[in-house]
């Protein structure tokens, strides 16, 4: 089994690689849903959640190294 800190680091790096795709999907969704009274924001929420998780992992790991 991998070291938990290493596992978190690898998962954060993989998620970081996916953010371009998530951001493109979020932008397309935003354009597609513009002007609608009831807008779908699923892709935008996923992109934001990914950025938050990456930041949380970086903060966690930086605290481990100090």
XYZ file of C-alpha atoms in Angstrom:
66
model
C 0.000 0.000 0.000
C 1.202 3.475 -0.857
C 2.185 6.030 1.751
C -0.974 8.116 2.446
C 0.831 11.413 1.798
C 2.181 10.082 -1.487
C -1.276 8.858 -2.447
C -2.770 12.301 -1.744
C 0.025 13.940 -3.738
C -0.512 11.641 -6.732
C -4.287 12.072 -6.636
C -3.960 15.869 -6.446
C -1.552 15.855 -9.392
C -3.947 13.728 -11.466
C -6.884 15.949 -10.547
C -4.808 19.007 -11.471
C -4.210 17.472 -14.900
C -7.967 17.123 -15.341
C -8.795 20.747 -14.546
C -8.321 21.889 -18.162
C -11.008 19.450 -19.263
C -13.283 20.425 -16.370
C -12.827 24.147 -17.097
C -13.632 23.647 -20.807
C -16.779 21.689 -19.937
C -17.775 24.377 -17.432
C -17.275 27.159 -20.000
C -19.326 25.281 -22.604
C -22.086 24.686 -20.066
C -22.089 28.365 -19.072
C -22.466 29.444 -22.720
C -25.124 26.822 -23.400
C -27.172 27.755 -20.331
C -26.841 31.552 -20.623
C -30.161 33.356 -20.564
C -32.175 30.420 -19.259
C -34.293 30.938 -16.177
C -33.281 27.544 -14.753
C -29.620 27.003 -15.565
C -27.700 23.772 -15.154
C -24.408 24.395 -13.316
C -23.164 20.837 -12.715
C -19.961 21.145 -14.775
C -19.161 24.525 -13.234
C -19.575 23.070 -9.748
C -17.324 20.128 -10.620
C -14.572 22.443 -11.849
C -14.809 24.547 -8.692
C -14.810 21.454 -6.458
C -11.684 20.153 -8.205
C -9.852 23.437 -7.642
C -10.888 23.437 -3.974
C -9.708 19.844 -3.466
C -6.352 20.542 -5.084
C -5.865 23.565 -2.827
C -6.873 21.533 0.234
C -4.437 18.735 -0.648
C -1.620 21.247 -1.179
C -2.359 22.853 2.188
C -2.493 19.462 3.917
C 0.765 18.302 2.377
C 2.554 21.576 3.092
C 1.608 21.211 6.754
C 3.050 17.700 6.764
C 6.433 18.873 5.474
C 6.892 21.670 8.011
